[in-house]
Coordinates of C-alpha atoms in Angstrom, one line a residue:
X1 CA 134.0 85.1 91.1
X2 CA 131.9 82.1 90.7
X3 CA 128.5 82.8 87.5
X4 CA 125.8 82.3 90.3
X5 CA 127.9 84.9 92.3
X6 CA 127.8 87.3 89.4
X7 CA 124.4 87.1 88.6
X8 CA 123.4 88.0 92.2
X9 CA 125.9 90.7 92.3
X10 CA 124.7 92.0 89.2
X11 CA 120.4 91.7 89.9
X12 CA 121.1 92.9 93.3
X13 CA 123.2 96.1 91.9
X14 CA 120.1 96.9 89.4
X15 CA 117.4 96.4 91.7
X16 CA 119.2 98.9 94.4
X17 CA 119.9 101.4 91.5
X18 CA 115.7 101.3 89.8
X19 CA 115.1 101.4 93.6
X20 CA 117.3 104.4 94.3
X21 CA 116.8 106.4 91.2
X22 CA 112.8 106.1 90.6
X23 CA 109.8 105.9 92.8
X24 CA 111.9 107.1 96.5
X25 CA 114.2 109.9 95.2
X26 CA 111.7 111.3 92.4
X27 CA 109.7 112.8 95.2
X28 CA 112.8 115.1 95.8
X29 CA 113.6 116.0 92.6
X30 CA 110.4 117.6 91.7
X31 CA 110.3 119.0 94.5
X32 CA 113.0 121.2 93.0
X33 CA 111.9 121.2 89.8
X34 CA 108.6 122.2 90.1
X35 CA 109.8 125.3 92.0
X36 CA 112.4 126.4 89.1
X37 CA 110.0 125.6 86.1
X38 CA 106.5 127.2 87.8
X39 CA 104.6 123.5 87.1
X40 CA 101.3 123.1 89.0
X41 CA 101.5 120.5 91.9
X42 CA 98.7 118.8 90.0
X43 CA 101.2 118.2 86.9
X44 CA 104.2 117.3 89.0
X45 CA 101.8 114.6 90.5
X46 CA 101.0 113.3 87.0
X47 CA 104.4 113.1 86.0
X48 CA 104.7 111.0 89.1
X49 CA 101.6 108.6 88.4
X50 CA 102.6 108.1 84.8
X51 CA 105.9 106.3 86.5
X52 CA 103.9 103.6 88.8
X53 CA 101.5 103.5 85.6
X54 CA 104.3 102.6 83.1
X55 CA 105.7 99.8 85.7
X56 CA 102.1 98.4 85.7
X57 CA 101.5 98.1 82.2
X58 CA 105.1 97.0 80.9
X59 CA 104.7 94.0 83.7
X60 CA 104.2 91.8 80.8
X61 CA 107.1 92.8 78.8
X62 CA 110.0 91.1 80.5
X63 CA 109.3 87.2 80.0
X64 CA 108.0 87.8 76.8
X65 CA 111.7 90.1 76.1
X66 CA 113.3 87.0 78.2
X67 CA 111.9 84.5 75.9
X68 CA 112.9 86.0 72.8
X69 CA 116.8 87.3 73.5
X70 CA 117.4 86.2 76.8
X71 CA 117.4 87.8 80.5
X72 CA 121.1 89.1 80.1
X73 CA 119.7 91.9 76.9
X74 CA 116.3 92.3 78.7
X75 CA 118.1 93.9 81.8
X76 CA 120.2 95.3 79.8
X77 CA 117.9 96.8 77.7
X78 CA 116.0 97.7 81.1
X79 CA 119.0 99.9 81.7
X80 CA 119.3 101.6 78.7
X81 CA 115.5 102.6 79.0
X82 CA 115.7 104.2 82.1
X83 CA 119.4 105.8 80.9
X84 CA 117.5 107.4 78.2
X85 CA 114.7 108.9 80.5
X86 CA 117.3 110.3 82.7
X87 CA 118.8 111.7 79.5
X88 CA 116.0 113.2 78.7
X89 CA 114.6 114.4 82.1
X90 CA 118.1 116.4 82.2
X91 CA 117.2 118.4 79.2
X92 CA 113.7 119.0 79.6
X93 CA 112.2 122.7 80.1
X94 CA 108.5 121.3 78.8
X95 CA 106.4 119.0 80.8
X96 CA 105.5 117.2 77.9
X97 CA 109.1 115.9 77.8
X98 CA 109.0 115.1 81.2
X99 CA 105.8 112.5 81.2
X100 CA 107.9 111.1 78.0
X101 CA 110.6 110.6 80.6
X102 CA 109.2 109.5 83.3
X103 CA 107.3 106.4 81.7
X104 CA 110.5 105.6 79.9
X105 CA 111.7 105.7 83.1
X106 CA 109.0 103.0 84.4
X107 CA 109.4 100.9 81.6
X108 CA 113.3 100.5 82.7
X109 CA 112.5 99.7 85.7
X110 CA 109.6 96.7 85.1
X111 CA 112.5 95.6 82.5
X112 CA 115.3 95.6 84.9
X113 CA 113.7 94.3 88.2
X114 CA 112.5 92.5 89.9
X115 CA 111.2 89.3 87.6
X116 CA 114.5 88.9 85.4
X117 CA 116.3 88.6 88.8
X118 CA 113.6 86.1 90.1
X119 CA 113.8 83.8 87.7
X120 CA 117.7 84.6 87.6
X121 CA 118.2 83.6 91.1
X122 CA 115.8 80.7 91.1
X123 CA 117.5 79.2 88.3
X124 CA 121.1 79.8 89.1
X125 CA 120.6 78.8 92.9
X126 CA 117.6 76.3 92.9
X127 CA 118.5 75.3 96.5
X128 CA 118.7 78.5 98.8
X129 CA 116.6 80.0 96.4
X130 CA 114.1 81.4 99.1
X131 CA 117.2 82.7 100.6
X132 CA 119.1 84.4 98.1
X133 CA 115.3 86.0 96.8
X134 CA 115.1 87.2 100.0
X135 CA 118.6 89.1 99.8
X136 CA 117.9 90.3 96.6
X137 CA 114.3 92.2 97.7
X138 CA 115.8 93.2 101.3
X139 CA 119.4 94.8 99.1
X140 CA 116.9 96.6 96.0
X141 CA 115.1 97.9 99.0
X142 CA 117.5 99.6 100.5
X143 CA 118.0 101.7 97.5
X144 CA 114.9 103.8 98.3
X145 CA 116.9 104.8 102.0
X146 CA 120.1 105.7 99.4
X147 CA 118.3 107.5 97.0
X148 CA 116.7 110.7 98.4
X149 CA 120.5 110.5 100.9
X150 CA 122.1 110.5 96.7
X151 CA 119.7 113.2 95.3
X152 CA 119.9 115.6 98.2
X153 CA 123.5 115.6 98.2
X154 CA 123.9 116.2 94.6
X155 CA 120.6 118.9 94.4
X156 CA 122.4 120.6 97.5
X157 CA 125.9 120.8 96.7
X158 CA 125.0 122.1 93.1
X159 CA 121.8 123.5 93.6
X160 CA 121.5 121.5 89.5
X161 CA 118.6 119.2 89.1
X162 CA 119.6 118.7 85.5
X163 CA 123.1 117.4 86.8
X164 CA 121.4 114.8 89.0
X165 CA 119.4 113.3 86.0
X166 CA 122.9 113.3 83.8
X167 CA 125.0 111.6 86.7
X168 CA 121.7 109.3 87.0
X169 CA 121.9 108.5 83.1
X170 CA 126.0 107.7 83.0
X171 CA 125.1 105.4 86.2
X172 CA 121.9 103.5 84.4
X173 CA 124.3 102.9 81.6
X174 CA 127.2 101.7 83.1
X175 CA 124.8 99.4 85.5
X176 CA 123.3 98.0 82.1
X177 CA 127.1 97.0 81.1
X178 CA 127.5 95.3 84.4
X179 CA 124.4 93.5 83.7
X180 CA 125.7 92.4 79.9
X181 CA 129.1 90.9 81.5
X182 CA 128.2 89.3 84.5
X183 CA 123.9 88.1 83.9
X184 CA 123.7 84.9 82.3
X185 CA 120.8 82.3 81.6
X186 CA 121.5 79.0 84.0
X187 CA 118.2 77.6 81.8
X188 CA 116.9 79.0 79.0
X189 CA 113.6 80.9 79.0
X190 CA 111.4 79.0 76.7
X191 CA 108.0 80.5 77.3
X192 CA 106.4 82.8 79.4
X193 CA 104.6 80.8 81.4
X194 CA 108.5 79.3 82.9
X195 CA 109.2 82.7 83.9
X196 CA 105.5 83.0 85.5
X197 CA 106.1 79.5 87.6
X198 CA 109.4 80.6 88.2
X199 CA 107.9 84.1 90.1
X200 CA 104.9 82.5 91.2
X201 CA 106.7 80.0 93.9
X202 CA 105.3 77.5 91.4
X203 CA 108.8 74.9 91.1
X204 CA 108.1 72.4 93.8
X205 CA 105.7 70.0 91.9
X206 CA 104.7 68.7 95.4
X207 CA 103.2 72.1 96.4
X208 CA 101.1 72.4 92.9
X209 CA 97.6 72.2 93.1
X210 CA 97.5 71.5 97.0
X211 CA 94.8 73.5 97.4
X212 CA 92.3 72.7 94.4
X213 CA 91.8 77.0 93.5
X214 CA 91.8 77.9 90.1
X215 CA 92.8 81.7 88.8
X216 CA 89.5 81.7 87.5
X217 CA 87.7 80.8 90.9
X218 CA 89.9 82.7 92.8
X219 CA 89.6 86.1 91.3
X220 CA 85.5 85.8 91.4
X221 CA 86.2 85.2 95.7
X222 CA 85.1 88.2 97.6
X223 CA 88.4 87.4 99.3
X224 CA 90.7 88.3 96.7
X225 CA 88.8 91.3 95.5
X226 CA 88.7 92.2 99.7
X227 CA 92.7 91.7 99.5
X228 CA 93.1 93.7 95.9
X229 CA 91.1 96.6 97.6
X230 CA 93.5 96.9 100.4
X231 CA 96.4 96.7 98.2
X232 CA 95.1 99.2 95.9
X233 CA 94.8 102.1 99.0
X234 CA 98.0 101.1 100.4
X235 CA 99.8 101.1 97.1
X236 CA 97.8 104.6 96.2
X237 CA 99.0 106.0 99.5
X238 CA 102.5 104.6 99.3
X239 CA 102.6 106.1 96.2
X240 CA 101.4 109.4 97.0
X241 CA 103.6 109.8 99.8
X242 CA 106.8 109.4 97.8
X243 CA 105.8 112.1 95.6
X244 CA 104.6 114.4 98.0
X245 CA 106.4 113.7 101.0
X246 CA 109.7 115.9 101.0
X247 CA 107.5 118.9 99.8
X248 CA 105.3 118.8 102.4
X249 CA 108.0 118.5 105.2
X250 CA 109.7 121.9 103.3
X251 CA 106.6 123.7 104.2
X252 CA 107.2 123.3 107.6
X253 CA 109.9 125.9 107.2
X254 CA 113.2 123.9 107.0
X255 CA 113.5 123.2 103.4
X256 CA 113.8 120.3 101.2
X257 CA 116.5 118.1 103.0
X258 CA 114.2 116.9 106.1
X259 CA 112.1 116.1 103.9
X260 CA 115.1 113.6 102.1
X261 CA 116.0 112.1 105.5
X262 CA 112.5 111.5 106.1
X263 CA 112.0 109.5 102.5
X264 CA 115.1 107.5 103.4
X265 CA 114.0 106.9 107.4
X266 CA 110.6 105.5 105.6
X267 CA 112.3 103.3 103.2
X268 CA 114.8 101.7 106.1
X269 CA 111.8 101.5 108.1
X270 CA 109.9 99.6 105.6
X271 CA 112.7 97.2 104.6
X272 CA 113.1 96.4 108.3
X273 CA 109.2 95.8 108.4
X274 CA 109.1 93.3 105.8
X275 CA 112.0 91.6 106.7
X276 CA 110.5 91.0 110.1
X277 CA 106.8 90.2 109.1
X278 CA 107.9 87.3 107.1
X279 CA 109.4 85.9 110.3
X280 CA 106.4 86.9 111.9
X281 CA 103.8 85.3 109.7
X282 CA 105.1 82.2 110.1
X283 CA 104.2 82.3 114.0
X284 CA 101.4 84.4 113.8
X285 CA 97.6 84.9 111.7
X286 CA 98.8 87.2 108.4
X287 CA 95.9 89.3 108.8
X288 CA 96.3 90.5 112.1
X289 CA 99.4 92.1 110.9
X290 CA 97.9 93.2 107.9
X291 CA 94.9 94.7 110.2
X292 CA 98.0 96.6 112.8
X293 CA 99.7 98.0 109.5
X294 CA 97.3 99.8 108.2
X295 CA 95.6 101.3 111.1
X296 CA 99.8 102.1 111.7
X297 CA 99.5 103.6 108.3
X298 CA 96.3 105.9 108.9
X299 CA 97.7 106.9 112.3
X300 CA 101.2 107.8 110.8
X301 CA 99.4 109.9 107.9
X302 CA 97.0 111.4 110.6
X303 CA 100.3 112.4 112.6
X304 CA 101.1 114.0 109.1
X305 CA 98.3 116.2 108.6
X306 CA 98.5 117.5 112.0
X307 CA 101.9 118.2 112.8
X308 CA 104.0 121.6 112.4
X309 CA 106.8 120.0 113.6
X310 CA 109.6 118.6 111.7
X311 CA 111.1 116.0 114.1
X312 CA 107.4 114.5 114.8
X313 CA 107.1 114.6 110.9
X314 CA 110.1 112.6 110.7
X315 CA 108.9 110.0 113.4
X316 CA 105.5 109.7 111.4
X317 CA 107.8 108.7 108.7
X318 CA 108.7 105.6 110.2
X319 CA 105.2 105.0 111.8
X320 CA 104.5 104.4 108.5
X321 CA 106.7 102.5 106.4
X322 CA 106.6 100.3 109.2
X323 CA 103.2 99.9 108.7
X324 CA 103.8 99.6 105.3
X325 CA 105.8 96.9 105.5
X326 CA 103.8 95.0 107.6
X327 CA 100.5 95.3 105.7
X328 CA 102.6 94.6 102.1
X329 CA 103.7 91.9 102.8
X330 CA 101.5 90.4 105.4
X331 CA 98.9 91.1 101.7
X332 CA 101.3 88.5 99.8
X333 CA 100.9 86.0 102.5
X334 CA 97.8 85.9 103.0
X335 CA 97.1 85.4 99.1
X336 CA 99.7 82.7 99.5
X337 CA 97.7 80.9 102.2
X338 CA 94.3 81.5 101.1
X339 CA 94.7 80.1 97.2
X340 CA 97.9 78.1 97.6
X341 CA 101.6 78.5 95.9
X342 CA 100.2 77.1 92.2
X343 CA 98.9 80.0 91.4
X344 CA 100.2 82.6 93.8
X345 CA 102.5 84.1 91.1
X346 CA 99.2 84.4 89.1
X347 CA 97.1 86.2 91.4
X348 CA 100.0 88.5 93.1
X349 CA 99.6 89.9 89.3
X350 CA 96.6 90.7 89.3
X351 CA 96.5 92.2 92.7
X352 CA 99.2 94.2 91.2
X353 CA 97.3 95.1 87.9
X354 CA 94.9 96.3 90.4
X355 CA 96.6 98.9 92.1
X356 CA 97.4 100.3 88.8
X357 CA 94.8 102.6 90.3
X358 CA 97.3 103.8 92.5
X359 CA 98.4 105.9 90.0
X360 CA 95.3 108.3 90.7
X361 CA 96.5 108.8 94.0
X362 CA 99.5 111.6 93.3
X363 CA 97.0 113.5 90.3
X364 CA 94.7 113.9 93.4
X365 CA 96.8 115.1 96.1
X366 CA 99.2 117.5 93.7
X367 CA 95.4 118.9 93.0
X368 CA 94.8 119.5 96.1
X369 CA 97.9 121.1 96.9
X370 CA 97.6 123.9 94.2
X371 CA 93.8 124.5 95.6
X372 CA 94.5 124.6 99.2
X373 CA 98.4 125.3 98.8
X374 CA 98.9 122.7 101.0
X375 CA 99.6 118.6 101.0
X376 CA 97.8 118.2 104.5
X377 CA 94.1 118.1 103.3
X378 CA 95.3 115.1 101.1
X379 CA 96.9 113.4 104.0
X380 CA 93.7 113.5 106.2
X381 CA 92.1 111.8 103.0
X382 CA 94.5 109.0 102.7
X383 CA 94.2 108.6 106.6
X384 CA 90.2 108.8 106.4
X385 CA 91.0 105.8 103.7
X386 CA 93.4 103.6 105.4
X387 CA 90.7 103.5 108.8
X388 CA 88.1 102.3 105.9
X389 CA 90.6 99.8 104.9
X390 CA 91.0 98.7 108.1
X391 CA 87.0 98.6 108.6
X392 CA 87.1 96.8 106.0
X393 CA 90.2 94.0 106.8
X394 CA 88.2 93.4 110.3
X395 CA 84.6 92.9 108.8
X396 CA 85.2 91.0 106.1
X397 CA 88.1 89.6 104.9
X398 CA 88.1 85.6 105.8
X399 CA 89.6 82.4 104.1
X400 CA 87.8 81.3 101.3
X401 CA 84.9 79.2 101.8
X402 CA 87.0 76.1 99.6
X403 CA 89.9 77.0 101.6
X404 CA 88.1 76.2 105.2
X405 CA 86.3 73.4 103.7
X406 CA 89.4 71.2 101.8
X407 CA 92.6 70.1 103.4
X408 CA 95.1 72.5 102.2
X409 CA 97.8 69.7 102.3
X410 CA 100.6 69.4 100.0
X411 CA 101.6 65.9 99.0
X412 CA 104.3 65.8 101.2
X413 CA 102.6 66.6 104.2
X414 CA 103.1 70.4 104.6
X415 CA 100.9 72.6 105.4
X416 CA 100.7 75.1 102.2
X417 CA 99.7 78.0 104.9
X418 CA 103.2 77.8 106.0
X419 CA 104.7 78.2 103.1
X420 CA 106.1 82.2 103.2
X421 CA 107.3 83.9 99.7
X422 CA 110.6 85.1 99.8
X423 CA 110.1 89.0 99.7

């Protein structure tokens, strides 16, 4: 098998496993764990948070790991990260030990996927680079419709949730070995900020500085800090969901494993999303998507709180990581557009650093829970917030006053509002 081959073999496999394993199948697992050990939803939502918190504030870690011992040991040493929080989560009877798991378990995945792979695959294929991105983020997504399919069969045939973290912890392990023999440099990582071009869509000189923004300007516009708000809800609602999703569904009276089709019919519906919206911005204005996903999202999570019924439960399931999907990504394009491909990989971070509030969103809803006893309250919340963020898309988010007023024209002619990232 050809190097480049391997690499994408290799990033692909880790991306699908963090995928599988972490943020999609956790939801499930504590679900069962919370039962057996007598946690408070509130703590089992904090274990949860700590996770997406971890990811958020490792982001740095990996170009500056990359720069000093390669990308082959940094995903390796992604792997063994995560192998040692699912070592730990298998042994755990305190919940102490359990936050000390899950942000090991965060701090595998930021190492492990997905900017490694980025810069992996824009090195090693630097002409269908787009392309092969775009395989890599539509194969690590389909982990998350895997994952709860993975957990639920090994929860249900054992009734063990201690055996799922081991089998998880042998499998992060042997992934980090596959990583070590087939993951190799095509150009050496010589600073961060070659990692951050890479990421940012920033290696076409002829697309750099098209549009005359810099990071500075651009986080002061009251367009980014309208886009970073938006992200923020849907990321704290995305969040939420996946921890609370499959124990809501078991309180409509048939158990856990609805609620694990449901998590994986999400995921499948939110891979298909983005896939499609990419295809779809290219025809038509970003934000009108990004306006239809999340009043799809609110109406999915109002469907939530109101339903007794499994089946319609299910459906809302897919209501919304479609709507997910659409206003994700539909998000990343429009900060494309709107401040141009030179610094796109910059401010994606910080939208990013800025849903580290997310993390608030599980905390909140487990609270909830153990007041009410139910998830349902939460759910009309996050609904109540998602119509406010779609208020708040239709009032005032706008191109950037610099943006209307210069050319955004590349040197080469090309519009840079066509341009489309890869994910």
């Amino acid at each position: 098998m050809p190097r480049n081959a391997q690499v994408m073999f290799a990033a692909s496999l880790a991306f699908f496993f963090v995928t599988a394993t972490t943020f999609t199948s956790l939801g499930y697992v504590l679900y069962t764990m919370v039962a057996e050990l007598s946690w408070s939803k509130a703590a089992a939502g904090l274990s949860f948070s700590l996770l997406g918190l971890a990811c958020g504030i490792a982001s740095p870690l990996p170009p500056v790991l990359m720069k000093m011992i390669g990308t082959r040991l940094t995903m390796f040493a992604g792997c063994l990260v995560l192998a040692a929080g699912f070592l730990i989560a298998s042994m755990i009877s305190d919940l102490t030990f359990f936050f000390v798991a899950t942000t090991l378990m965060g701090i595998g995945f930021t190492l492990a996927a997905p900017s490694p792979a980025v810069y992996l695959l824009a090195t090693w294929f630097p002409r269908t680079s787009a392309r092969m991105i775009g395989f890599y983020f539509m194969i690590g997504s389909s982990g998350g419709i895997a994952g709860p399919l993975i957990v639920g069969t090994i929860v249900g045939l054992t009734g063990d949730w201690r055996l799922h973290w081991l089998v998880m912890a042998i499998c992060a392990a042997l992934v980090g070995l596959i990583c070590l023999i087939c993951v190799r440099d095509a150009t050496k990582v010589e600073t961060v900020e070659q990692v951050k071009g890479v990421a940012g869509g920033d290696s076409n000189p002829a697309t750099r500085n098209a549009t005359g923004w810099t990071v500075r300007k651009a986080l002061r516009s009251p367009t980014f800090m309208v886009l970073a708000t938006i992200m923020t809800v849907v990321q704290m609602v995305v969040t939420t969901t996946h921890s609370t999703l499959v124990a809501h569904i078991a309180t409509l009276g048939e158990g856990a494993a609805p609620g694990a089709i449901a998590m994986s019919l999400l995921a499948f519906a939110g891979t298909g999303a983005k896939g499609i919206t990419g295809a779809v911005c290219e025809r038509h204005d970003p934000r009108r998507i990004l306006i239809a996903g999340l009043a799809l999202q609110a109406a999915a999570m109002a469907l939530l709180w109101s339903t007794p019924v499994v089946l319609i439960a299910c459906v809302a399931a897919v209501l919304f990581g479609t709507g997910w999907g659409m206003a994700w990504l539909s998000a990343h394009v429009l900060i494309l557009r709107y401040f141009g491909a030179a610094i796109a990989g910059d401010m994606t971070a910080m939208a990013t650093t800025a849903t580290t509030l997310a993390v608030l969103g599980p905390i909140g809803a487990g609270r909830i829970a153990d007041v009410s006893g139910s998830y349902a309250p939460a759910m009309l919340i996050f609904s109540m917030l998602l119509l406010a963020a779609t208020g708040i898309a239709i009032l005032f988010l706008r191109a950037p006053k610099e943006n209307e007023e210069a050319a955004a024209v590349s040197e080469n002619g090309e519009e840079v509002g066509d341009l489309v990232p890869a994910e």
